[in-house]
PDB file of C-alpha atoms in Angstrom:
ATOM      1  CA  UNK A   1     -13.957 154.874  45.351  1.00 46.00           C
ATOM      2  CA  UNK A   2     -17.470 153.674  45.629  1.00 44.00           C
ATOM      3  CA  UNK A   3     -20.834 155.392  46.010  1.00 45.00           C
ATOM      4  CA  UNK A   4     -23.973 154.123  47.504  1.00 44.00           C
ATOM      5  CA  UNK A   5     -27.512 155.063  46.502  1.00 45.00           C
ATOM      6  CA  UNK A   6     -30.135 155.340  49.041  1.00 48.00           C
ATOM      7  CA  UNK A   7     -33.646 154.091  47.882  1.00 44.00           C
ATOM      8  CA  UNK A   8     -36.812 155.452  49.425  1.00 49.00           C
ATOM      9  CA  UNK A   9     -38.881 152.645  50.662  1.00 45.00           C
ATOM     10  CA  UNK A  10     -42.206 154.507  50.299  1.00 43.00           C
ATOM     11  CA  UNK A  11     -41.854 154.893  46.464  1.00 48.00           C
ATOM     12  CA  UNK A  12     -43.605 152.466  44.241  1.00 48.00           C
ATOM     13  CA  UNK A  13     -41.651 149.653  42.637  1.00 46.00           C
ATOM     14  CA  UNK A  14     -41.722 151.307  39.236  1.00 44.00           C
ATOM     15  CA  UNK A  15     -40.049 154.403  40.626  1.00 46.00           C
ATOM     16  CA  UNK A  16     -37.428 152.651  42.745  1.00 48.00           C
ATOM     17  CA  UNK A  17     -35.935 150.849  39.740  1.00 47.00           C
ATOM     18  CA  UNK A  18     -34.486 152.235  36.526  1.00 52.00           C
ATOM     19  CA  UNK A  19     -35.885 149.439  34.607  1.00 51.00           C
ATOM     20  CA  UNK A  20     -39.227 149.409  32.672  1.00 59.00           C
ATOM     21  CA  UNK A  21     -42.081 147.487  34.072  1.00 54.00           C
ATOM     22  CA  UNK A  22     -42.992 144.724  31.669  1.00 62.00           C
ATOM     23  CA  UNK A  23     -46.760 143.817  31.868  1.00 61.00           C
ATOM     24  CA  UNK A  24     -48.056 140.335  31.176  1.00 65.00           C
ATOM     25  CA  UNK A  25     -50.837 138.057  32.104  1.00 65.00           C
ATOM     26  CA  UNK A  26     -48.677 136.561  34.701  1.00 68.00           C
ATOM     27  CA  UNK A  27     -47.637 139.849  36.254  1.00 65.00           C
ATOM     28  CA  UNK A  28     -50.316 142.520  35.561  1.00 70.00           C
ATOM     29  CA  UNK A  29     -49.785 146.165  36.482  1.00 70.00           C
ATOM     30  CA  UNK A  30     -52.587 146.758  38.933  1.00 68.00           C
ATOM     31  CA  UNK A  31     -51.764 144.068  41.644  1.00 70.00           C
ATOM     32  CA  UNK A  32     -48.009 144.945  41.413  1.00 71.00           C
ATOM     33  CA  UNK A  33     -48.546 148.590  41.625  1.00 69.00           C
ATOM     34  CA  UNK A  34     -50.972 148.347  44.661  1.00 68.00           C
ATOM     35  CA  UNK A  35     -48.860 145.894  46.493  1.00 66.00           C
ATOM     36  CA  UNK A  36     -45.841 148.109  46.034  1.00 68.00           C
ATOM     37  CA  UNK A  37     -47.813 151.280  47.199  1.00 68.00           C
ATOM     38  CA  UNK A  38     -48.908 149.634  50.441  1.00 61.00           C
ATOM     39  CA  UNK A  39     -45.424 149.753  52.128  1.00 57.00           C
ATOM     40  CA  UNK A  40     -46.821 150.628  55.566  1.00 61.00           C
ATOM     41  CA  UNK A  41     -49.111 147.594  55.550  1.00 62.00           C
ATOM     42  CA  UNK A  42     -47.774 144.214  56.810  1.00 67.00           C
ATOM     43  CA  UNK A  43     -49.904 142.188  54.478  1.00 74.00           C
ATOM     44  CA  UNK A  44     -50.318 143.960  51.070  1.00 71.00           C
ATOM     45  CA  UNK A  45     -51.286 140.768  49.359  1.00 73.00           C
ATOM     46  CA  UNK A  46     -54.227 140.227  51.671  1.00 77.00           C
ATOM     47  CA  UNK A  47     -55.439 143.851  51.318  1.00 75.00           C
ATOM     48  CA  UNK A  48     -55.437 143.493  47.575  1.00 72.00           C
ATOM     49  CA  UNK A  49     -57.154 140.134  47.610  1.00 78.00           C
ATOM     50  CA  UNK A  50     -59.974 141.467  49.946  1.00 76.00           C
ATOM     51  CA  UNK A  51     -60.580 145.027  48.707  1.00 74.00           C
ATOM     52  CA  UNK A  52     -59.437 145.356  45.041  1.00 71.00           C
ATOM     53  CA  UNK A  53     -59.356 141.984  43.351  1.00 76.00           C
ATOM     54  CA  UNK A  54     -62.318 141.358  40.934  1.00 76.00           C
ATOM     55  CA  UNK A  55     -63.906 144.855  41.656  1.00 74.00           C
ATOM     56  CA  UNK A  56     -64.597 147.924  39.594  1.00 72.00           C
ATOM     57  CA  UNK A  57     -62.660 150.798  40.796  1.00 67.00           C
ATOM     58  CA  UNK A  58     -63.217 154.381  39.763  1.00 65.00           C
ATOM     59  CA  UNK A  59     -59.761 155.958  39.506  1.00 63.00           C
ATOM     60  CA  UNK A  60     -61.068 159.491  39.507  1.00 64.00           C
ATOM     61  CA  UNK A  61     -63.987 161.013  41.598  1.00 61.00           C
ATOM     62  CA  UNK A  62     -66.628 162.512  39.090  1.00 61.00           C
ATOM     63  CA  UNK A  63     -67.269 166.191  39.622  1.00 65.00           C
ATOM     64  CA  UNK A  64     -70.662 166.684  41.234  1.00 69.00           C
ATOM     65  CA  UNK A  65     -72.687 169.701  40.246  1.00 66.00           C
ATOM     66  CA  UNK A  66     -73.300 172.059  43.023  1.00 76.00           C
ATOM     67  CA  UNK A  67     -76.812 173.330  44.091  1.00 80.00           C
ATOM     68  CA  UNK A  68     -76.012 176.749  42.492  1.00 81.00           C
ATOM     69  CA  UNK A  69     -75.303 175.072  39.187  1.00 83.00           C
ATOM     70  CA  UNK A  70     -78.385 172.916  39.376  1.00 84.00           C
ATOM     71  CA  UNK A  71     -80.573 175.891  39.913  1.00 87.00           C
ATOM     72  CA  UNK A  72     -78.886 177.758  37.033  1.00 87.00           C
ATOM     73  CA  UNK A  73     -79.450 174.853  34.727  1.00 87.00           C
ATOM     74  CA  UNK A  74     -83.150 174.623  35.804  1.00 90.00           C
ATOM     75  CA  UNK A  75     -83.726 178.273  35.243  1.00 91.00           C
ATOM     76  CA  UNK A  76     -82.066 178.005  31.791  1.00 91.00           C
ATOM     77  CA  UNK A  77     -84.344 175.182  30.928  1.00 91.00           C
ATOM     78  CA  UNK A  78     -87.468 177.039  32.024  1.00 90.00           C
ATOM     79  CA  UNK A  79     -86.472 180.113  29.910  1.00 90.00           C
ATOM     80  CA  UNK A  80     -85.993 177.899  26.944  1.00 89.00           C
ATOM     81  CA  UNK A  81     -89.504 176.246  27.290  1.00 87.00           C
ATOM     82  CA  UNK A  82     -91.189 179.672  27.815  1.00 86.00           C
ATOM     83  CA  UNK A  83     -89.424 180.887  24.739  1.00 83.00           C
ATOM     84  CA  UNK A  84     -90.764 178.002  22.753  1.00 80.00           C
ATOM     85  CA  UNK A  85     -94.262 178.470  24.136  1.00 76.00           C
ATOM     86  CA  UNK A  86     -94.250 182.215  23.128  1.00 72.00           C
ATOM     87  CA  UNK A  87     -93.492 181.112  19.480  1.00 68.00           C
ATOM     88  CA  UNK A  88     -96.525 178.863  19.404  1.00 63.00           C
ATOM     89  CA  UNK A  89     -98.946 181.345  20.968  1.00 60.00           C
ATOM     90  CA  UNK A  90    -100.994 183.562  18.424  1.00 60.00           C
ATOM     91  CA  UNK A  91     -99.543 186.891  17.465  1.00 60.00           C
ATOM     92  CA  UNK A  92    -100.369 189.955  19.540  1.00 63.00           C
ATOM     93  CA  UNK A  93    -101.405 193.359  18.463  1.00 63.00           C
ATOM     94  CA  UNK A  94     -97.937 194.843  17.791  1.00 67.00           C
ATOM     95  CA  UNK A  95     -96.647 191.821  15.704  1.00 67.00           C
ATOM     96  CA  UNK A  96     -99.857 191.778  13.594  1.00 62.00           C
ATOM     97  CA  UNK A  97     -99.682 195.546  13.119  1.00 61.00           C
ATOM     98  CA  UNK A  98     -96.061 195.407  12.107  1.00 61.00           C
ATOM     99  CA  UNK A  99     -96.527 192.586   9.644  1.00 62.00           C
ATOM    100  CA  UNK A 100     -99.698 194.253   8.141  1.00 60.00           C
ATOM    101  CA  UNK A 101    -101.974 191.188   8.607  1.00 66.00           C
ATOM    102  CA  UNK A 102    -104.994 193.336   8.822  1.00 67.00           C
ATOM    103  CA  UNK A 103    -104.176 195.659   5.901  1.00 76.00           C
ATOM    104  CA  UNK A 104    -106.225 195.065   2.753  1.00 77.00           C
ATOM    105  CA  UNK A 105    -104.526 195.047  -0.616  1.00 78.00           C
ATOM    106  CA  UNK A 106    -105.255 197.689  -3.275  1.00 76.00           C
ATOM    107  CA  UNK A 107    -108.619 196.774  -4.958  1.00 78.00           C
ATOM    108  CA  UNK A 108    -109.783 194.503  -2.038  1.00 83.00           C
ATOM    109  CA  UNK A 109    -111.841 197.260  -0.330  1.00 86.00           C
ATOM    110  CA  UNK A 110    -115.105 196.149  -2.040  1.00 90.00           C
ATOM    111  CA  UNK A 111    -118.388 195.473  -0.567  1.00 91.00           C
ATOM    112  CA  UNK A 112    -119.216 192.555  -2.891  1.00 90.00           C
ATOM    113  CA  UNK A 113    -116.027 190.682  -2.045  1.00 91.00           C
ATOM    114  CA  UNK A 114    -117.227 190.366   1.596  1.00 91.00           C
ATOM    115  CA  UNK A 115    -120.844 189.234   0.834  1.00 92.00           C
ATOM    116  CA  UNK A 116    -119.786 185.530   1.100  1.00 91.00           C
ATOM    117  CA  UNK A 117    -118.377 186.215   4.517  1.00 91.00           C
ATOM    118  CA  UNK A 118    -121.722 187.973   5.558  1.00 92.00           C
ATOM    119  CA  UNK A 119    -123.734 185.003   4.234  1.00 90.00           C
ATOM    120  CA  UNK A 120    -121.532 182.637   6.107  1.00 91.00           C
ATOM    121  CA  UNK A 121    -122.273 184.670   9.276  1.00 92.00           C
ATOM    122  CA  UNK A 122    -125.919 184.498   8.627  1.00 90.00           C
ATOM    123  CA  UNK A 123    -125.643 180.650   8.696  1.00 90.00           C
ATOM    124  CA  UNK A 124    -123.668 180.804  11.832  1.00 91.00           C
ATOM    125  CA  UNK A 125    -126.452 182.899  13.447  1.00 90.00           C
ATOM    126  CA  UNK A 126    -129.064 180.399  12.174  1.00 88.00           C
ATOM    127  CA  UNK A 127    -127.269 177.594  13.872  1.00 89.00           C
ATOM    128  CA  UNK A 128    -126.397 179.473  17.043  1.00 89.00           C
ATOM    129  CA  UNK A 129    -129.934 180.686  17.561  1.00 87.00           C
ATOM    130  CA  UNK A 130    -131.757 177.675  16.292  1.00 85.00           C
ATOM    131  CA  UNK A 131    -133.814 179.613  13.774  1.00 84.00           C
ATOM    132  CA  UNK A 132    -136.674 177.789  12.049  1.00 82.00           C
ATOM    133  CA  UNK A 133    -136.933 177.232   8.300  1.00 82.00           C
ATOM    134  CA  UNK A 134    -139.151 179.631   6.262  1.00 79.00           C
ATOM    135  CA  UNK A 135    -141.610 176.950   5.300  1.00 74.00           C
ATOM    136  CA  UNK A 136    -142.139 175.671   8.840  1.00 71.00           C
ATOM    137  CA  UNK A 137    -143.431 178.726  10.725  1.00 70.00           C
ATOM    138  CA  UNK A 138    -145.318 181.865   9.461  1.00 73.00           C
ATOM    139  CA  UNK A 139    -143.898 185.257   9.941  1.00 67.00           C
ATOM    140  CA  UNK A 140    -146.192 186.107  12.860  1.00 64.00           C
ATOM    141  CA  UNK A 141    -145.154 183.132  14.860  1.00 69.00           C
ATOM    142  CA  UNK A 142    -141.537 183.030  13.904  1.00 67.00           C
ATOM    143  CA  UNK A 143    -140.339 185.672  16.371  1.00 73.00           C
ATOM    144  CA  UNK A 144    -138.103 183.890  18.911  1.00 73.00           C
ATOM    145  CA  UNK A 145    -137.876 184.759  22.554  1.00 76.00           C
ATOM    146  CA  UNK A 146    -135.578 187.723  23.053  1.00 74.00           C
ATOM    147  CA  UNK A 147    -134.485 186.774  26.589  1.00 77.00           C
ATOM    148  CA  UNK A 148    -133.066 183.397  25.238  1.00 80.00           C
ATOM    149  CA  UNK A 149    -131.296 185.153  22.318  1.00 84.00           C
ATOM    150  CA  UNK A 150    -129.483 187.892  24.337  1.00 84.00           C
ATOM    151  CA  UNK A 151    -126.926 185.620  26.175  1.00 84.00           C
ATOM    152  CA  UNK A 152    -125.992 184.106  22.928  1.00 87.00           C
ATOM    153  CA  UNK A 153    -125.746 187.346  20.964  1.00 88.00           C
ATOM    154  CA  UNK A 154    -123.456 189.061  23.536  1.00 86.00           C
ATOM    155  CA  UNK A 155    -120.990 186.221  23.202  1.00 87.00           C
ATOM    156  CA  UNK A 156    -121.271 185.707  19.454  1.00 90.00           C
ATOM    157  CA  UNK A 157    -118.642 186.515  16.805  1.00 90.00           C
ATOM    158  CA  UNK A 158    -119.493 189.658  14.906  1.00 91.00           C
ATOM    159  CA  UNK A 159    -117.003 189.173  12.013  1.00 92.00           C
ATOM    160  CA  UNK A 160    -119.338 189.223   8.910  1.00 92.00           C
ATOM    161  CA  UNK A 161    -122.195 190.813  10.576  1.00 93.00           C
ATOM    162  CA  UNK A 162    -123.960 193.861   9.240  1.00 93.00           C
ATOM    163  CA  UNK A 163    -123.889 196.780  11.727  1.00 93.00           C
ATOM    164  CA  UNK A 164    -125.437 200.345  11.396  1.00 94.00           C
ATOM    165  CA  UNK A 165    -124.558 203.250  13.668  1.00 94.00           C
ATOM    166  CA  UNK A 166    -127.937 204.304  15.064  1.00 92.00           C
ATOM    167  CA  UNK A 167    -126.594 206.934  17.570  1.00 91.00           C
ATOM    168  CA  UNK A 168    -123.351 208.510  18.279  1.00 91.00           C
ATOM    169  CA  UNK A 169    -121.768 211.562  19.867  1.00 90.00           C
ATOM    170  CA  UNK A 170    -119.991 212.064  16.512  1.00 90.00           C
ATOM    171  CA  UNK A 171    -122.818 213.071  14.139  1.00 90.00           C
ATOM    172  CA  UNK A 172    -120.719 212.033  10.977  1.00 91.00           C
ATOM    173  CA  UNK A 173    -121.040 208.405  11.985  1.00 92.00           C
ATOM    174  CA  UNK A 174    -124.817 208.247  12.419  1.00 93.00           C
ATOM    175  CA  UNK A 175    -126.257 206.199   9.556  1.00 92.00           C
ATOM    176  CA  UNK A 176    -122.971 204.436   8.625  1.00 93.00           C
ATOM    177  CA  UNK A 177    -123.519 200.847   7.741  1.00 93.00           C
ATOM    178  CA  UNK A 178    -121.236 197.937   6.624  1.00 93.00           C
ATOM    179  CA  UNK A 179    -120.045 194.521   7.035  1.00 94.00           C
ATOM    180  CA  UNK A 180    -117.653 193.974   9.991  1.00 93.00           C
ATOM    181  CA  UNK A 181    -114.262 192.492   8.751  1.00 92.00           C
ATOM    182  CA  UNK A 182    -112.333 193.164  11.933  1.00 89.00           C
ATOM    183  CA  UNK A 183    -113.373 193.721  15.641  1.00 90.00           C
ATOM    184  CA  UNK A 184    -110.896 195.017  18.233  1.00 87.00           C
ATOM    185  CA  UNK A 185    -111.282 195.880  21.795  1.00 88.00           C
ATOM    186  CA  UNK A 186    -112.497 199.496  21.123  1.00 90.00           C
ATOM    187  CA  UNK A 187    -113.539 199.597  17.384  1.00 91.00           C
ATOM    188  CA  UNK A 188    -115.328 197.968  14.545  1.00 93.00           C
ATOM    189  CA  UNK A 189    -113.690 197.936  11.107  1.00 92.00           C
ATOM    190  CA  UNK A 190    -116.382 197.765   8.395  1.00 93.00           C
ATOM    191  CA  UNK A 191    -116.743 197.894   4.670  1.00 93.00           C
ATOM    192  CA  UNK A 192    -119.595 200.110   3.445  1.00 93.00           C
ATOM    193  CA  UNK A 193    -121.738 199.854   0.355  1.00 92.00           C
ATOM    194  CA  UNK A 194    -119.539 202.522  -1.198  1.00 92.00           C
ATOM    195  CA  UNK A 195    -116.531 200.302  -0.943  1.00 90.00           C
ATOM    196  CA  UNK A 196    -115.009 202.303   1.870  1.00 90.00           C
ATOM    197  CA  UNK A 197    -113.077 200.955   4.734  1.00 90.00           C
ATOM    198  CA  UNK A 198    -114.333 202.689   7.980  1.00 91.00           C
ATOM    199  CA  UNK A 199    -113.059 202.372  11.658  1.00 91.00           C
ATOM    200  CA  UNK A 200    -115.882 202.979  14.014  1.00 93.00           C
ATOM    201  CA  UNK A 201    -115.188 203.342  17.785  1.00 93.00           C
ATOM    202  CA  UNK A 202    -117.413 201.612  20.121  1.00 92.00           C
ATOM    203  CA  UNK A 203    -117.230 204.200  22.810  1.00 90.00           C
ATOM    204  CA  UNK A 204    -120.222 206.531  22.982  1.00 89.00           C
ATOM    205  CA  UNK A 205    -122.051 204.729  20.146  1.00 92.00           C
ATOM    206  CA  UNK A 206    -125.108 202.628  19.687  1.00 92.00           C
ATOM    207  CA  UNK A 207    -125.220 200.068  16.880  1.00 94.00           C
ATOM    208  CA  UNK A 208    -128.066 198.205  15.316  1.00 93.00           C
ATOM    209  CA  UNK A 209    -127.405 194.499  14.790  1.00 92.00           C
ATOM    210  CA  UNK A 210    -129.512 192.756  12.268  1.00 91.00           C
ATOM    211  CA  UNK A 211    -130.079 188.962  12.551  1.00 90.00           C
ATOM    212  CA  UNK A 212    -132.180 186.883  10.103  1.00 89.00           C
ATOM    213  CA  UNK A 213    -135.577 185.764  11.274  1.00 86.00           C
ATOM    214  CA  UNK A 214    -135.470 182.416   9.399  1.00 84.00           C
ATOM    215  CA  UNK A 215    -132.604 179.845   9.064  1.00 85.00           C
ATOM    216  CA  UNK A 216    -130.372 180.314   6.013  1.00 83.00           C
ATOM    217  CA  UNK A 217    -128.805 176.906   6.321  1.00 80.00           C
ATOM    218  CA  UNK A 218    -129.352 174.240   3.702  1.00 65.00           C
ATOM    219  CA  UNK A 219    -132.245 171.795   4.077  1.00 47.00           C
ATOM    220  CA  UNK A 220    -131.990 168.599   5.863  1.00 43.00           C
ATOM    221  CA  UNK A 221    -132.963 165.213   4.572  1.00 40.00           C
ATOM    222  CA  UNK A 222    -136.297 165.292   6.416  1.00 40.00           C
ATOM    223  CA  UNK A 223    -137.534 168.542   4.710  1.00 46.00           C
ATOM    224  CA  UNK A 224    -139.241 168.406   1.270  1.00 46.00           C
ATOM    225  CA  UNK A 225    -136.788 169.816  -1.321  1.00 43.00           C
ATOM    226  CA  UNK A 226    -139.385 171.802  -3.354  1.00 46.00           C
ATOM    227  CA  UNK A 227    -140.840 173.641  -0.291  1.00 41.00           C
ATOM    228  CA  UNK A 228    -137.436 174.682   1.010  1.00 40.00           C
ATOM    229  CA  UNK A 229    -136.023 175.665  -2.446  1.00 43.00           C
ATOM    230  CA  UNK A 230    -139.091 177.746  -3.210  1.00 42.00           C
ATOM    231  CA  UNK A 231    -138.768 179.498   0.230  1.00 42.00           C
ATOM    232  CA  UNK A 232    -135.093 180.204  -0.208  1.00 42.00           C
ATOM    233  CA  UNK A 233    -135.174 181.213  -3.861  1.00 40.00           C
ATOM    234  CA  UNK A 234    -133.694 184.759  -4.181  1.00 41.00           C
ATOM    235  CA  UNK A 235    -134.006 185.379  -0.594  1.00 44.00           C
ATOM    236  CA  UNK A 236    -130.394 185.266   0.660  1.00 51.00           C
ATOM    237  CA  UNK A 237    -128.574 186.321  -2.566  1.00 58.00           C
ATOM    238  CA  UNK A 238    -127.908 189.767  -0.806  1.00 77.00           C
ATOM    239  CA  UNK A 239    -127.611 190.874   2.760  1.00 85.00           C
ATOM    240  CA  UNK A 240    -129.724 190.147   5.782  1.00 87.00           C
ATOM    241  CA  UNK A 241    -131.761 193.314   5.148  1.00 87.00           C
ATOM    242  CA  UNK A 242    -133.133 191.625   2.035  1.00 85.00           C
ATOM    243  CA  UNK A 243    -135.018 188.995   4.043  1.00 83.00           C
ATOM    244  CA  UNK A 244    -137.201 188.957   7.150  1.00 84.00           C
ATOM    245  CA  UNK A 245    -134.784 190.043  10.021  1.00 85.00           C
ATOM    246  CA  UNK A 246    -134.687 191.149  13.701  1.00 87.00           C
ATOM    247  CA  UNK A 247    -133.030 194.235  14.837  1.00 89.00           C
ATOM    248  CA  UNK A 248    -131.156 194.591  18.220  1.00 88.00           C
ATOM    249  CA  UNK A 249    -129.571 197.573  19.801  1.00 89.00           C
ATOM    250  CA  UNK A 250    -125.853 197.013  20.652  1.00 89.00           C
ATOM    251  CA  UNK A 251    -124.363 199.610  23.206  1.00 89.00           C
ATOM    252  CA  UNK A 252    -120.834 200.117  22.459  1.00 88.00           C
ATOM    253  CA  UNK A 253    -119.800 201.237  25.912  1.00 86.00           C
ATOM    254  CA  UNK A 254    -120.657 197.781  27.134  1.00 84.00           C
ATOM    255  CA  UNK A 255    -118.866 195.923  24.312  1.00 84.00           C
ATOM    256  CA  UNK A 256    -115.367 197.301  24.793  1.00 87.00           C
ATOM    257  CA  UNK A 257    -113.946 193.821  24.846  1.00 85.00           C
ATOM    258  CA  UNK A 258    -112.267 191.570  22.166  1.00 84.00           C
ATOM    259  CA  UNK A 259    -114.426 188.921  20.676  1.00 82.00           C
ATOM    260  CA  UNK A 260    -112.335 186.194  22.435  1.00 81.00           C
ATOM    261  CA  UNK A 261    -112.855 187.867  25.795  1.00 82.00           C
ATOM    262  CA  UNK A 262    -116.514 188.228  25.340  1.00 83.00           C
ATOM    263  CA  UNK A 263    -116.974 184.468  24.731  1.00 78.00           C
ATOM    264  CA  UNK A 264    -115.956 183.709  28.332  1.00 78.00           C
ATOM    265  CA  UNK A 265    -117.341 186.751  30.068  1.00 77.00           C
ATOM    266  CA  UNK A 266    -120.507 187.014  32.180  1.00 77.00           C
ATOM    267  CA  UNK A 267    -122.588 190.069  31.385  1.00 74.00           C
ATOM    268  CA  UNK A 268    -124.946 191.466  34.018  1.00 72.00           C
ATOM    269  CA  UNK A 269    -128.151 193.232  33.042  1.00 69.00           C
ATOM    270  CA  UNK A 270    -128.068 197.075  33.846  1.00 66.00           C
ATOM    271  CA  UNK A 271    -131.157 199.163  34.334  1.00 63.00           C
ATOM    272  CA  UNK A 272    -129.646 202.300  32.999  1.00 56.00           C
ATOM    273  CA  UNK A 273    -126.994 202.643  30.310  1.00 59.00           C
ATOM    274  CA  UNK A 274    -125.229 205.994  29.769  1.00 59.00           C
ATOM    275  CA  UNK A 275    -123.673 207.173  26.599  1.00 54.00           C
TER     276      UNK A 275
END
């Protein structure tokens, strides 16, 4: 009794035989497998030679990302970049308040500790307004043009300046004077001569801003050292009130901006200002 086995002619050579395929340089796997798979073709050797031989063939098609996946990846990248930018930007009001960056330590609320800041502000005003040296111009002729000073003063930084409340709807604030250590959008935080920290609102208040009449900067190489040293001796050891100065009225209702916002803002002259 004998049995016959039917062989499927469409199966590859490696599957039609029960023997292992031995690979060598004379009979490599790729040509044998392709020629055995092309059973419906009359010339498998010619197809292999013209289309496959000496060519790079990708056995699997790489998965291409869909448009939805590309948009999702782009949004994720934008969110990541915006998050990194927010870390670099300066802290806002809430983070600074939470971390206590504007809270003075115990024993730091002293007027004398902020005198160097005030003297530095006087030098800043001298350079900003182009004030003359004491030895060059007499007091009667040293008064600068107010129209040229106003555009600079409204955009100047007031940290370190000496402000005095001249008029206010709150009578308890009238006459209060001190060095500005922090300016917000709606208030000035000052240190008084009695070593007290006061928060003065800008709304409904008129302040007196004092600016030095002469320059407090150091002499240049073109000025005689003796003349400048004699003019500056003992003059700027205290505040701006201890030397010749100019006083300006500052209307708080028109200054309800942060110092950074005022630097790029265009102010318009108004005929009447209400308190």
